[in-house]
Amino acid sequence: MTATEIKLWTVDEYHRLIDAGFLTEDDKVELLEGRIVQNS
């Protein structure tokens, strides 16, 4: 069995994803406790 490490994002990293165009206003996501989660 291998352990999988989960990447927790910082607010700065999240904003850089937006600035770089990886996330847009059309993406219904938010940053919660280091995780980028999709809203319905």
PDB file of C-alpha atoms in Angstrom, residues 1-3 6 15-16 20 22 25 28-29 32-35 37 40:
ATOM      1  CA  MET A   1       0.000   0.000   0.000  1.00  0.00           C
ATOM      2  CA  THR A   2       1.271   3.483  -0.803  1.00  0.00           C
ATOM      3  CA  ALA A   3       0.312   6.717   0.878  1.00  0.00           C
ATOM      4  CA  ILE A   6      -2.907  15.659  -0.656  1.00  0.00           C
ATOM      5  CA  HIS A  15      -5.026  33.601  -6.667  1.00  0.00           C
ATOM      6  CA  ARG A  16      -2.069  32.726  -8.904  1.00  0.00           C
ATOM      7  CA  ALA A  20      -2.703  32.506 -14.816  1.00  0.00           C
ATOM      8  CA  PHE A  22      -6.346  28.121 -14.895  1.00  0.00           C
ATOM      9  CA  GLU A  25     -15.209  33.295 -13.243  1.00  0.00           C
ATOM     10  CA  LYS A  28     -17.764  27.418  -9.814  1.00  0.00           C
ATOM     11  CA  VAL A  29     -15.053  26.656  -7.264  1.00  0.00           C
ATOM     12  CA  LEU A  32     -12.005  25.725   1.610  1.00  0.00           C
ATOM     13  CA  GLU A  33      -9.424  24.712   4.203  1.00  0.00           C
ATOM     14  CA  GLY A  34      -6.729  24.407   1.514  1.00  0.00           C
ATOM     15  CA  ARG A  35      -8.881  22.413  -0.902  1.00  0.00           C
ATOM     16  CA  VAL A  37     -13.902  22.457  -4.151  1.00  0.00           C
ATOM     17  CA  SER A  40     -23.034  23.147  -7.679  1.00  0.00           C
TER      18      SER A  40
END
